Coordinates of C-alpha atoms in Angstrom, one line a residue:
Chain A
X1 CA -1.1 -27.5 19.4
X2 CA -3.0 -25.7 16.5
X3 CA -6.2 -24.0 17.1
X4 CA -9.0 -26.5 16.1
X5 CA -11.6 -23.8 16.1
X6 CA -12.8 -22.3 12.8
X7 CA -15.0 -20.0 14.7
X8 CA -15.2 -18.9 18.3
X9 CA -17.6 -16.0 19.5
X10 CA -18.0 -14.8 23.1
X11 CA -21.0 -12.8 23.9
X12 CA -21.3 -11.4 20.6
X13 CA -23.7 -8.6 20.4
X14 CA -25.0 -6.1 17.9
X15 CA -27.3 -3.2 18.4
X16 CA -28.3 -0.9 15.5
X17 CA -29.5 2.5 16.2
X18 CA -31.8 4.2 13.7
X19 CA -33.1 7.9 13.8
X20 CA -36.4 8.8 13.0
X21 CA -38.7 11.8 12.6
X22 CA -37.8 15.1 10.9
X23 CA -38.3 17.7 13.5
X24 CA -38.6 15.5 16.7
X25 CA -35.7 13.2 16.2
X26 CA -36.1 9.9 17.9
X27 CA -33.7 7.1 18.3
X28 CA -34.8 3.5 18.0
X29 CA -32.3 0.8 19.3
X30 CA -32.6 -2.6 17.9
X31 CA -30.8 -5.5 19.7
X32 CA -30.3 -7.6 16.4
X33 CA -28.0 -10.2 18.2
X34 CA -27.6 -10.6 21.9
X35 CA -24.8 -12.4 23.9
X36 CA -24.3 -15.0 21.3
X37 CA -21.5 -17.5 22.3
X38 CA -20.6 -20.6 20.2
X39 CA -17.7 -22.3 18.7
X40 CA -17.4 -24.1 15.2
X41 CA -14.7 -27.0 14.8
X42 CA -12.6 -27.0 11.7
X43 CA -14.2 -29.3 8.9
X44 CA -17.6 -29.0 10.5
X45 CA -20.8 -28.1 8.9
X46 CA -22.6 -25.9 11.3
X47 CA -26.2 -24.7 10.7
X48 CA -27.6 -21.7 12.2
X49 CA -31.5 -21.6 12.2
X50 CA -34.1 -19.3 13.1
X51 CA -37.2 -17.4 11.8
X52 CA -36.8 -14.1 9.8
X53 CA -35.2 -11.3 11.6
X54 CA -33.8 -13.8 14.3
X55 CA -30.1 -12.4 13.7
X56 CA -28.9 -15.1 11.6
X57 CA -27.8 -12.8 8.7
X58 CA -26.6 -10.1 11.3
X59 CA -24.3 -12.9 12.9
X60 CA -22.9 -14.1 9.6
X61 CA -22.0 -10.3 8.6
X62 CA -20.3 -10.0 11.7
X63 CA -18.3 -13.3 11.5
X64 CA -17.6 -12.5 8.0
X65 CA -16.3 -8.9 9.1
X66 CA -18.8 -6.9 7.2
X67 CA -20.3 -5.7 10.3
X68 CA -18.7 -4.7 13.5
X69 CA -19.8 -6.2 16.7
X70 CA -21.3 -3.8 19.3
X71 CA -19.5 -5.8 21.8
X72 CA -18.2 -9.2 22.6
X73 CA -15.3 -11.1 20.8
X74 CA -15.1 -12.9 17.5
X75 CA -12.1 -15.1 16.6
X76 CA -12.0 -16.5 12.9
X77 CA -9.2 -19.4 12.3
X78 CA -7.5 -18.1 15.4
X79 CA -7.6 -14.5 14.1
X80 CA -9.4 -11.6 16.0
X81 CA -11.9 -10.1 13.4
X82 CA -11.2 -6.5 14.6
X83 CA -7.3 -6.7 14.8
X84 CA -6.7 -9.0 11.8
X85 CA -9.6 -8.0 9.5
X86 CA -7.5 -8.1 6.1
X87 CA -6.0 -11.5 6.9
X88 CA -9.5 -13.1 8.0
X89 CA -10.9 -11.7 4.6
X90 CA -8.3 -13.6 2.6
X91 CA -9.3 -16.8 4.4
X92 CA -12.9 -16.9 4.3
X93 CA -15.6 -16.9 1.6
X94 CA -19.2 -15.8 1.8
X95 CA -22.5 -15.7 0.0
X96 CA -25.8 -14.1 0.7
X97 CA -29.1 -15.4 -0.5
X98 CA -30.9 -13.6 -3.4
X99 CA -29.9 -12.6 -6.9
X100 CA -27.9 -9.4 -5.8
X101 CA -24.1 -9.5 -5.8
X102 CA -23.1 -10.0 -9.3
X103 CA -22.7 -7.9 -12.3
X104 CA -25.5 -8.7 -14.4
X105 CA -23.9 -7.1 -17.7
X106 CA -20.8 -9.3 -17.4
X107 CA -20.4 -13.0 -18.1
X108 CA -19.9 -15.6 -15.3
X109 CA -16.2 -15.8 -16.3
X110 CA -15.8 -12.1 -16.3
X111 CA -17.4 -11.5 -12.8
X112 CA -15.1 -14.3 -11.5
X113 CA -12.1 -12.8 -12.9
X114 CA -13.2 -9.4 -11.4
X115 CA -13.6 -10.9 -7.9
X116 CA -10.3 -12.9 -8.4
X117 CA -8.6 -9.5 -8.7
X118 CA -10.0 -8.3 -5.5
X119 CA -8.4 -11.5 -3.8
X120 CA -5.1 -10.7 -5.7
X121 CA -5.1 -14.1 -7.1
X122 CA -2.4 -14.9 -9.6
X123 CA -3.3 -15.0 -13.3
X124 CA -2.4 -18.5 -13.9
X125 CA -4.2 -19.7 -10.8
X126 CA -7.3 -17.7 -11.8
X127 CA -7.4 -19.4 -15.2
X128 CA -7.1 -22.7 -13.6
X129 CA -9.9 -22.2 -10.8
X130 CA -12.4 -20.6 -12.9
X131 CA -13.4 -23.5 -15.1
X132 CA -12.7 -25.9 -12.2
X133 CA -15.4 -24.1 -10.2
X134 CA -17.9 -23.6 -12.9
X135 CA -17.7 -27.3 -13.4
X136 CA -18.1 -27.9 -9.7
X137 CA -21.4 -25.6 -9.7
X138 CA -22.5 -27.0 -13.0
X139 CA -22.3 -23.8 -15.1
X140 CA -19.3 -24.6 -17.3
X141 CA -21.3 -24.5 -20.6
X142 CA -22.8 -21.0 -19.6
X143 CA -19.9 -19.4 -18.3
X144 CA -19.6 -16.9 -21.4
X145 CA -23.2 -16.0 -21.1
X146 CA -24.1 -12.7 -19.3
X147 CA -25.4 -13.1 -15.6
X148 CA -28.3 -11.2 -16.4
X149 CA -29.7 -13.9 -18.5
X150 CA -29.3 -16.4 -15.5
X151 CA -32.1 -18.0 -13.6
X152 CA -32.1 -17.4 -9.8
X153 CA -30.7 -21.0 -9.2
X154 CA -27.6 -20.4 -11.6
X155 CA -26.9 -17.0 -10.0
X156 CA -26.8 -18.7 -6.7
X157 CA -24.5 -21.3 -7.9
X158 CA -22.5 -18.8 -9.4
X159 CA -22.3 -16.9 -6.0
X160 CA -20.8 -20.1 -4.5
X161 CA -18.3 -20.4 -7.1
X162 CA -17.3 -16.8 -6.4
X163 CA -17.1 -17.4 -2.6
X164 CA -14.8 -20.3 -3.4
X165 CA -12.5 -18.7 -5.8
X166 CA -9.7 -18.1 -3.5
X167 CA -10.0 -21.3 -2.1
X168 CA -11.0 -20.3 1.6
X169 CA -10.9 -22.4 4.5
X170 CA -14.1 -21.2 6.0
X171 CA -17.4 -20.5 4.1
X172 CA -20.5 -18.7 5.0
X173 CA -23.5 -19.6 3.2
X174 CA -26.6 -17.4 4.1
X175 CA -29.6 -19.1 2.8
X176 CA -28.0 -20.5 -0.2
X177 CA -31.0 -22.3 -1.5
X178 CA -33.6 -19.5 -1.1
X179 CA -35.7 -19.0 -4.3
X180 CA -34.3 -22.1 -5.9
X181 CA -36.5 -24.6 -7.4
X182 CA -36.1 -28.1 -5.9
X183 CA -33.7 -29.6 -8.6
X184 CA -31.5 -26.6 -8.2
X185 CA -31.5 -26.7 -4.4
X186 CA -30.7 -30.5 -4.6
X187 CA -27.7 -29.7 -6.9
X188 CA -26.5 -26.8 -4.6
X189 CA -26.8 -29.3 -1.5
X190 CA -24.7 -31.9 -3.3
X191 CA -22.1 -29.2 -3.9
X192 CA -22.0 -28.2 -0.2
X193 CA -21.7 -31.8 0.7
X194 CA -18.9 -32.1 -1.7
X195 CA -17.1 -29.1 -0.2
X196 CA -17.5 -30.7 3.3
X197 CA -15.9 -33.7 2.1
X198 CA -13.0 -31.6 0.7
X199 CA -12.4 -30.5 4.6
X200 CA -13.9 -27.1 4.2
X201 CA -15.6 -25.7 7.4
X202 CA -19.0 -24.3 6.6
X203 CA -21.6 -22.1 8.3
X204 CA -25.0 -22.3 6.8
X205 CA -28.1 -20.5 7.6
X206 CA -31.4 -21.7 6.4
X207 CA -35.1 -21.8 6.8
X208 CA -35.4 -25.2 5.4
X209 CA -35.2 -27.7 8.3
X210 CA -35.0 -30.7 6.0
X211 CA -31.9 -29.2 4.6
X212 CA -30.2 -28.5 7.9
X213 CA -31.0 -32.2 9.0
X214 CA -29.5 -33.4 5.7
X215 CA -26.3 -31.3 5.7
X216 CA -25.4 -30.2 9.1
X217 CA -23.1 -31.8 11.8
X218 CA -24.5 -29.4 14.3
X219 CA -27.1 -26.8 14.6
X220 CA -28.0 -23.8 16.4
X221 CA -31.4 -22.2 16.8
X222 CA -31.4 -18.7 17.1
X223 CA -34.6 -16.5 18.0
X224 CA -34.8 -12.7 18.9
X225 CA -31.0 -12.5 18.6
X226 CA -30.2 -15.0 21.1
X227 CA -29.2 -18.8 20.6
X228 CA -31.8 -20.9 22.4
X229 CA -30.6 -24.5 21.5
X230 CA -27.6 -26.1 20.0
X231 CA -26.8 -29.9 19.1
X232 CA -26.6 -32.2 16.4
X233 CA -29.6 -32.6 14.5
X234 CA -30.2 -36.1 15.9
X235 CA -29.5 -35.0 19.3
X236 CA -31.9 -32.2 19.0
X237 CA -34.7 -34.6 17.8
X238 CA -34.1 -37.3 20.6
X239 CA -33.0 -34.7 23.3
X240 CA -36.2 -32.6 23.0
X241 CA -38.3 -35.6 24.1
X242 CA -39.5 -38.9 22.8
X243 CA -42.6 -37.3 21.2
X244 CA -44.3 -38.5 18.3
X245 CA -46.5 -36.4 15.9
X246 CA -50.1 -37.3 14.9
X247 CA -51.6 -35.6 12.0
X248 CA -55.4 -35.6 11.6
X249 CA -57.4 -34.3 8.5
X250 CA -61.0 -33.1 8.9
X251 CA -63.6 -31.1 7.2
X252 CA -63.7 -27.4 8.4
X253 CA -67.4 -28.1 9.7
X254 CA -66.1 -30.8 11.9
X255 CA -63.0 -29.2 13.3
X256 CA -65.1 -28.1 16.5
X257 CA -66.3 -31.4 17.0
X258 CA -63.0 -32.9 16.6
X259 CA -61.5 -30.5 19.1
X260 CA -64.0 -31.6 21.7
X261 CA -63.2 -35.3 21.3
X262 CA -59.5 -34.5 21.6
X263 CA -60.2 -32.5 24.9
X264 CA -59.4 -35.7 27.2
X265 CA -55.8 -35.7 25.9
X266 CA -55.4 -31.9 26.5
X267 CA -52.3 -31.3 28.9
X268 CA -50.7 -34.6 27.8
X269 CA -50.1 -33.2 24.2
X270 CA -49.6 -30.2 22.3
X271 CA -52.5 -29.6 19.7
X272 CA -52.1 -27.3 16.9
X273 CA -55.2 -26.7 14.6
X274 CA -55.0 -25.2 11.0
X275 CA -58.0 -24.2 9.0
X276 CA -57.4 -24.4 5.2
X277 CA -59.9 -23.6 2.4
X278 CA -61.6 -27.1 2.3
X279 CA -59.8 -29.2 5.1
X280 CA -58.5 -28.6 8.5
X281 CA -55.4 -30.2 9.9
X282 CA -54.9 -30.9 13.4
X283 CA -51.2 -31.8 14.6
X284 CA -50.8 -33.6 17.8
X285 CA -47.5 -33.7 19.5
X286 CA -47.3 -36.1 22.3
X287 CA -45.1 -38.5 24.6
X288 CA -48.2 -40.8 24.7
X289 CA -49.3 -41.8 21.3
X290 CA -51.0 -44.7 22.8
X291 CA -53.4 -42.7 24.7
X292 CA -54.1 -40.4 21.9
X293 CA -54.8 -43.4 19.6
X294 CA -57.2 -44.8 22.4
X295 CA -59.3 -41.7 22.4
X296 CA -59.5 -41.2 18.5
X297 CA -59.9 -44.9 17.5
X298 CA -63.6 -44.7 17.8
X299 CA -63.6 -42.0 15.2
X300 CA -61.3 -43.4 12.7
X301 CA -63.0 -44.3 9.4
X302 CA -65.9 -41.6 10.1
X303 CA -66.5 -38.1 8.6
X304 CA -64.9 -37.0 11.7
X305 CA -61.4 -38.0 10.8
X306 CA -60.7 -38.3 7.2
X307 CA -57.0 -39.3 7.4
X308 CA -54.6 -40.1 10.1
X309 CA -50.8 -40.2 10.1
X310 CA -48.2 -40.9 12.7
X311 CA -44.6 -40.2 12.5
X312 CA -41.6 -39.7 14.8
X313 CA -40.5 -36.0 15.1
X314 CA -38.7 -34.2 12.5
X315 CA -36.2 -31.4 12.9
X316 CA -39.0 -28.9 11.8
X317 CA -41.3 -30.2 14.7
X318 CA -38.5 -29.7 17.1
X319 CA -37.8 -26.3 15.6
X320 CA -41.3 -25.3 15.9
X321 CA -41.6 -26.6 19.5
X322 CA -38.6 -24.7 20.4
X323 CA -39.8 -21.5 19.0
X324 CA -43.1 -21.9 20.4
X325 CA -41.9 -22.5 23.9
X326 CA -39.5 -19.5 23.5
X327 CA -42.6 -17.3 22.4
X328 CA -44.7 -18.7 25.2
X329 CA -42.0 -17.8 28.0
X330 CA -41.6 -14.3 26.6
Chain B
X1 CA 3.4 -4.1 -8.5
X2 CA 2.1 -6.8 -10.9
X3 CA -1.1 -7.3 -8.7
X4 CA -1.6 -3.5 -8.4
X5 CA -1.7 -2.9 -12.2
X6 CA -3.8 -6.1 -12.9
X7 CA -6.3 -4.7 -10.4
X8 CA -6.2 -1.2 -12.0
X9 CA -6.8 -2.7 -15.3
X10 CA -9.5 -5.0 -14.2
X11 CA -11.4 -2.3 -12.3
X12 CA -11.1 0.0 -15.2
X13 CA -12.3 -2.5 -17.8
X14 CA -15.3 -3.6 -15.6
X15 CA -16.0 0.2 -14.9
X16 CA -15.8 1.0 -18.6
X17 CA -18.2 -1.8 -19.6
X18 CA -20.6 -1.7 -16.6
X19 CA -20.9 2.2 -16.4
X20 CA -19.3 4.3 -18.9
X21 CA -20.3 2.8 -22.0
X22 CA -23.9 3.7 -21.6
X23 CA -26.3 6.1 -23.3
X24 CA -26.6 8.0 -20.0
X25 CA -22.7 8.4 -19.7
X26 CA -22.1 9.3 -23.3
X27 CA -25.0 11.9 -23.0
X28 CA -23.2 13.4 -19.9
X29 CA -19.9 13.6 -21.9
X30 CA -21.2 14.7 -25.3
X31 CA -24.6 15.6 -25.5
X32 CA -25.0 17.7 -22.7
X33 CA -21.6 19.7 -23.1
X34 CA -22.7 20.2 -26.9
X35 CA -26.1 22.0 -25.5
X36 CA -24.0 24.1 -23.1
X37 CA -21.4 25.2 -25.7
X38 CA -24.3 26.1 -28.1
X39 CA -26.1 28.0 -25.2
X40 CA -23.0 29.7 -24.4
X41 CA -22.2 30.9 -28.0
X42 CA -25.9 32.0 -28.6
X43 CA -25.9 34.0 -25.1
X44 CA -22.4 35.6 -26.2
X45 CA -23.9 36.7 -29.7
X46 CA -27.2 37.7 -28.2
X47 CA -25.0 40.0 -25.7
X48 CA -23.4 41.7 -29.0
X49 CA -20.4 39.6 -28.8
X50 CA -19.6 38.7 -32.2
X51 CA -16.4 36.7 -31.5
X52 CA -16.8 35.1 -28.1
X53 CA -13.8 33.5 -26.4
X54 CA -14.0 30.1 -27.4
X55 CA -12.0 29.0 -24.4
X56 CA -14.9 29.8 -22.4
X57 CA -18.0 29.0 -24.7
X58 CA -16.7 25.9 -26.5
X59 CA -14.0 24.4 -24.5
X60 CA -15.9 25.5 -21.2
X61 CA -18.6 23.3 -22.5
X62 CA -16.3 20.2 -22.5
X63 CA -15.0 21.0 -19.0
X64 CA -18.7 20.9 -17.9
X65 CA -18.8 17.4 -19.5
X66 CA -15.8 16.3 -17.6
X67 CA -17.1 17.6 -14.3
X68 CA -20.8 16.3 -14.9
X69 CA -19.4 13.1 -15.9
X70 CA -17.2 12.7 -12.9
X71 CA -20.0 13.8 -10.5
X72 CA -22.4 11.3 -11.7
X73 CA -20.3 8.3 -12.6
X74 CA -18.2 8.4 -9.3
X75 CA -21.2 8.9 -7.1
X76 CA -23.5 6.5 -9.3
X77 CA -20.8 3.9 -8.9
X78 CA -21.2 3.4 -5.1
X79 CA -25.0 3.7 -5.4
X80 CA -25.0 1.1 -8.1
X81 CA -22.9 -1.3 -6.0
X82 CA -24.9 -0.8 -3.1
X83 CA -28.0 -1.4 -4.9
X84 CA -26.7 -4.5 -6.7
X85 CA -25.2 -6.0 -3.5
X86 CA -21.6 -5.9 -4.8
X87 CA -20.6 -3.1 -2.3
X88 CA -20.4 -5.6 0.6
X89 CA -18.6 -8.3 -1.6
X90 CA -15.8 -5.4 -2.3
X91 CA -15.6 -4.4 1.4
X92 CA -15.5 -7.8 2.5
X93 CA -12.5 -8.7 0.2
X94 CA -8.8 -8.1 0.9
X95 CA -8.7 -5.2 -1.4
X96 CA -9.4 -1.6 0.3
X97 CA -12.5 0.0 -1.0
X98 CA -10.4 3.3 -1.7
X99 CA -8.2 1.4 -4.1
X100 CA -11.4 0.3 -6.1
X101 CA -12.8 3.7 -5.7
X102 CA -9.4 5.3 -6.8
X103 CA -9.1 3.3 -10.1
X104 CA -12.7 3.8 -11.0
X105 CA -12.4 7.5 -10.5
X106 CA -9.4 7.6 -12.8
X107 CA -11.3 5.9 -15.5
X108 CA -14.0 8.1 -15.0
X109 CA -11.8 11.2 -15.3
X110 CA -10.1 9.7 -18.5
X111 CA -13.5 9.0 -20.1
X112 CA -14.6 12.5 -19.2
X113 CA -11.4 13.9 -20.9
X114 CA -12.8 12.9 -24.1
X115 CA -15.6 15.5 -23.7
X116 CA -12.8 17.9 -23.5
X117 CA -11.1 16.5 -26.5
X118 CA -14.4 16.7 -28.6
X119 CA -15.0 20.4 -27.5
X120 CA -11.6 21.5 -28.5
X121 CA -11.9 19.5 -31.7
X122 CA -15.4 21.3 -32.5
X123 CA -13.9 24.7 -31.3
X124 CA -11.2 24.1 -34.1
X125 CA -13.0 22.6 -37.0
X126 CA -16.5 24.5 -36.6
X127 CA -15.2 27.8 -35.1
X128 CA -11.7 28.0 -36.4
X129 CA -10.1 28.2 -32.9
X130 CA -6.4 29.1 -33.3
X131 CA -3.9 27.8 -31.1
X132 CA -1.7 30.8 -31.8
X133 CA 0.8 31.7 -29.0
X134 CA -0.1 28.5 -27.0
X135 CA 2.2 27.4 -24.3
X136 CA 2.0 23.6 -24.9
X137 CA 4.0 22.4 -22.0
X138 CA 2.2 24.7 -19.7
X139 CA -1.2 23.5 -21.2
X140 CA -0.3 19.7 -20.6
X141 CA 0.8 20.2 -17.0
X142 CA -2.2 22.5 -16.3
X143 CA -4.5 19.6 -17.8
X144 CA -2.7 17.0 -15.9
X145 CA -3.3 19.2 -12.8
X146 CA -6.9 19.5 -13.7
X147 CA -7.1 15.8 -14.0
X148 CA -5.6 15.2 -10.7
X149 CA -7.8 17.6 -9.1
X150 CA -11.0 16.1 -10.6
X151 CA -9.8 12.8 -9.4
X152 CA -9.2 13.9 -5.8
X153 CA -12.6 15.6 -5.8
X154 CA -14.1 12.3 -7.3
X155 CA -12.5 10.0 -4.6
X156 CA -13.8 12.3 -2.0
X157 CA -17.4 12.5 -3.3
X158 CA -17.4 8.7 -3.8
X159 CA -16.3 8.4 -0.1
X160 CA -19.1 10.6 0.9
X161 CA -21.6 8.5 -0.9
X162 CA -20.2 5.3 0.8
X163 CA -20.5 7.1 4.1
X164 CA -24.2 7.4 3.8
X165 CA -26.8 6.9 1.0
X166 CA -28.5 9.9 2.2
X167 CA -25.5 12.2 1.0
X168 CA -26.5 11.3 -2.7
X169 CA -28.9 14.1 -3.0
X170 CA -26.3 16.4 -1.4
X171 CA -23.8 15.5 -4.0
X172 CA -26.3 15.7 -6.9
X173 CA -27.1 19.3 -6.0
X174 CA -23.3 20.2 -6.0
X175 CA -22.8 19.8 -9.6
X176 CA -24.3 23.0 -11.0
X177 CA -23.1 25.2 -8.0
X178 CA -19.4 23.9 -8.4
X179 CA -19.5 24.6 -12.3
X180 CA -20.8 28.1 -11.6
X181 CA -18.2 28.8 -8.9
X182 CA -15.5 27.7 -10.7
X183 CA -16.1 29.6 -13.7
X184 CA -16.2 26.8 -16.3
X185 CA -17.9 28.9 -19.1
X186 CA -17.1 32.5 -18.1
X187 CA -14.2 34.4 -16.3
X188 CA -14.3 34.0 -12.5
X189 CA -13.8 37.7 -12.4
X190 CA -17.5 38.3 -13.3
X191 CA -18.6 36.5 -10.2
X192 CA -19.4 38.7 -6.9
X193 CA -16.5 38.7 -4.8
X194 CA -18.1 36.6 -1.9
X195 CA -18.7 33.7 -4.6
X196 CA -15.1 34.1 -5.6
X197 CA -13.9 33.5 -2.1
X198 CA -16.0 30.3 -1.8
X199 CA -14.5 29.1 -5.2
X200 CA -10.9 29.2 -3.8
X201 CA -11.5 25.7 -2.1
X202 CA -11.9 23.9 -5.2
X203 CA -8.5 22.8 -7.0
X204 CA -10.0 22.8 -10.5
X205 CA -10.8 26.5 -10.3
X206 CA -7.0 27.2 -10.2
X207 CA -5.9 24.5 -12.7
X208 CA -8.5 25.6 -15.2
X209 CA -7.2 29.2 -14.9
X210 CA -3.7 28.0 -15.5
X211 CA -4.8 26.0 -18.6
X212 CA -6.7 29.0 -20.0
X213 CA -3.5 31.3 -19.4
X214 CA -1.4 28.7 -20.8
X215 CA -3.6 28.4 -24.1
X216 CA -3.7 32.0 -24.6
X217 CA 0.2 32.2 -24.0
X218 CA -0.2 35.3 -21.9
X219 CA 0.8 34.2 -18.5
X220 CA 4.0 34.8 -16.9
X221 CA 5.8 31.7 -15.5
X222 CA 5.6 32.9 -11.9
X223 CA 1.7 33.3 -12.3
X224 CA 1.5 29.7 -13.8
X225 CA 3.7 28.5 -11.1
X226 CA 1.5 29.7 -8.4
X227 CA -1.4 28.6 -10.2
X228 CA -0.2 25.2 -10.3
X229 CA 1.1 25.1 -6.9
X230 CA -2.4 26.2 -5.3
X231 CA -4.2 23.4 -7.3
X232 CA -1.7 20.9 -6.4
X233 CA -1.9 21.8 -2.9
X234 CA -5.7 22.0 -2.6
X235 CA -5.9 18.6 -4.5
X236 CA -3.5 17.0 -1.9
X237 CA -5.9 18.4 0.8
X238 CA -8.8 16.8 -0.9
X239 CA -6.8 13.5 -1.3
X240 CA -5.8 13.5 2.3
X241 CA -9.2 14.2 3.6
X242 CA -10.6 11.4 1.3
X243 CA -8.1 9.0 2.8
X244 CA -9.1 10.0 6.4
X245 CA -12.8 9.8 5.3
X246 CA -12.1 6.3 3.7
X247 CA -11.0 4.9 6.9
X248 CA -14.0 6.5 8.8
X249 CA -16.2 5.1 5.9
X250 CA -15.0 1.5 6.5
X251 CA -15.8 1.6 10.1
X252 CA -19.1 3.7 9.8
X253 CA -20.7 1.5 7.2
X254 CA -19.9 -1.7 9.3
X255 CA -21.3 0.0 12.4
X256 CA -24.6 1.1 10.7
X257 CA -25.1 -1.8 8.2
X258 CA -25.5 0.5 5.4
X259 CA -23.4 -1.6 3.0
X260 CA -26.4 -3.3 1.5
X261 CA -29.0 -0.8 1.8
X262 CA -30.6 0.9 -1.3

């Protein structure tokens, strides 16, 4: 039976050593990724979420053969990344967020031709693939313009076209929508959905929870180099608890008074206060929303509570809760 | 073979348009050598030499252009790719980095040879340089070995730059000392003997010496053969060392994560 796993890692670990000082040299050790073990099935869209510096990009770089793991094993499409590096590279595509990674003085078509040669693509196939891909990423009419004239969103879409040139089975997308306007991000998400529909396996890293919720079959949350949660987006939302979120707004002057009113529910809810320039926001996450409503209802329609909104948990709430629990527990 | 040639042409095409056809590179290939040649002529005249040896003064300036162009374009390539984020895309492709570096260095050498061509043209048209007695086949072979030696040194320097971004400063500092040690613009015999000992490790010193002798038509075949042999041998040592370094670089940059660093 063929291996159905596109990615398989076992205790993947990456440690960076940096030397500091000129006369008195000291070595600083940073554990970027620690004992990460997970699997991604073929055809799956898997999300890797985490705060800045959590180890997402380092993980993707190890999976895409750009970094060597300090320890642990990584298998990509049934191939060992250390032993079968070149074969792995032929079968994967990757993009990293940001505007870097393209030759600005060349056109999009010339950039794609250049990278097609690096993947030893036949000229006839290259000629066929380039317009197809430019159409897929909505750049066909700008294909002969220099890349330095492109917006960040267009460059990001061109990155995706580049990653897809050799028709890879597995695609790594590291923060593909970072720095892109909402329209561009929506177009890129539509392209990613289309790729998934075509049977591609995709590993996506992102900061945007709504994006992960919309696109991913499964997600893993990584913090300080370790995976601390892994499930489907729905499973993660329901599995966390059946908590609801109540958001209140008040003036900055009334924030202390509102906190005092909420003191009876302390211990039954997680209360987060955020003081803005004019208004303050109070976010209450609770498994007992009726109890909270009971406490605050006398104060509704007063100056103390200007607006109230109640909703079920989003992936972002779950993500924040998981990260905060992790931080609280050290 | 088709793939190999297409890759070579594409690399050289991009290299030409991205790096070589710039005012900076053209300055390296033409303006700087012209200044060196002019200074060489002035110094020779100031020293009382009314008929300076054009092989050293004018043509030597052209060799300076080839060398400076090679040092800066070959090393600048890796720095530029690292800065532009394309280095990790190249390393992450199935094509070995050494092949990319090799084709780019070849284009740099060929572009640099226009500097030499311009210098020879200037020597003939402006200073009435005579080719009397020239041993044409020997000059061609010496020039080919000069190009090969420069190419081997170019890929070695490029690998050194890929190894660590810090090595850039070191490589920049090598430009003038190697030019001085290899006697681009004067006979190497004028150097102190300890400097002559250092310069023996550079293949271009030997191919240059062979080329000058062949241009004058004064050297015996045996002497030329020994100069060619030494040049080729040292070039191959550089090439083998570059190959070894390339493997080390590939692992090293994937351990340290220096692929994307500026």
